[in-house]
């Protein structure tokens, strides 16, 4: 799952590094919530 998320974030980072940082936080939170559930 982490690999998939990274692959989705990488292209975003290339376009806009700032957006990547903002998107990484909620993405990780969602992943954790799914795992916990």
PDB file of C-alpha atoms in Angstrom:
ATOM      1  CA  UNK A   1       0.000   0.000   0.000  1.00  0.00           C
ATOM      2  CA  UNK A   2       2.790   2.407   0.888  1.00  0.00           C
ATOM      3  CA  UNK A   3       4.414   1.798  -2.502  1.00  0.00           C
ATOM      4  CA  UNK A   4       1.169   2.590  -4.293  1.00  0.00           C
ATOM      5  CA  UNK A   5       0.754   5.834  -2.334  1.00  0.00           C
ATOM      6  CA  UNK A   6       4.358   6.811  -3.029  1.00  0.00           C
ATOM      7  CA  UNK A   7       3.876   6.221  -6.749  1.00  0.00           C
ATOM      8  CA  UNK A   8       0.850   8.505  -6.699  1.00  0.00           C
ATOM      9  CA  UNK A   9       2.687  11.191  -4.703  1.00  0.00           C
ATOM     10  CA  UNK A  10       5.911  11.128  -6.740  1.00  0.00           C
ATOM     11  CA  UNK A  11       4.402  12.589  -9.938  1.00  0.00           C
ATOM     12  CA  UNK A  12       2.599  15.217  -7.882  1.00  0.00           C
ATOM     13  CA  UNK A  13       5.878  16.165  -6.224  1.00  0.00           C
ATOM     14  CA  UNK A  14       7.478  16.684  -9.627  1.00  0.00           C
ATOM     15  CA  UNK A  15       4.776  19.178 -10.560  1.00  0.00           C
ATOM     16  CA  UNK A  16       4.451  20.910  -7.194  1.00  0.00           C
ATOM     17  CA  UNK A  17       6.585  19.996  -4.200  1.00  0.00           C
ATOM     18  CA  UNK A  18       4.450  22.129  -1.873  1.00  0.00           C
ATOM     19  CA  UNK A  19       1.212  20.405  -2.885  1.00  0.00           C
ATOM     20  CA  UNK A  20       2.908  17.030  -2.374  1.00  0.00           C
ATOM     21  CA  UNK A  21       3.639  17.893   1.252  1.00  0.00           C
ATOM     22  CA  UNK A  22       0.046  18.982   1.904  1.00  0.00           C
ATOM     23  CA  UNK A  23      -1.363  15.893   0.152  1.00  0.00           C
ATOM     24  CA  UNK A  24       0.990  13.524   1.993  1.00  0.00           C
ATOM     25  CA  UNK A  25      -0.431  14.403   5.424  1.00  0.00           C
ATOM     26  CA  UNK A  26      -4.117  13.534   4.733  1.00  0.00           C
ATOM     27  CA  UNK A  27      -3.069  10.547   2.619  1.00  0.00           C
ATOM     28  CA  UNK A  28      -1.080   9.067   5.496  1.00  0.00           C
ATOM     29  CA  UNK A  29      -3.904   9.796   7.946  1.00  0.00           C
ATOM     30  CA  UNK A  30      -6.365   7.935   5.733  1.00  0.00           C
ATOM     31  CA  UNK A  31      -4.005   4.981   5.421  1.00  0.00           C
ATOM     32  CA  UNK A  32      -3.607   4.762   9.193  1.00  0.00           C
ATOM     33  CA  UNK A  33      -7.336   4.995   9.798  1.00  0.00           C
ATOM     34  CA  UNK A  34      -7.985   2.207   7.281  1.00  0.00           C
ATOM     35  CA  UNK A  35      -5.349   0.017   8.908  1.00  0.00           C
ATOM     36  CA  UNK A  36      -6.712   0.654  12.389  1.00  0.00           C
ATOM     37  CA  UNK A  37     -10.239  -0.128  11.304  1.00  0.00           C
TER      38      UNK A  37
END
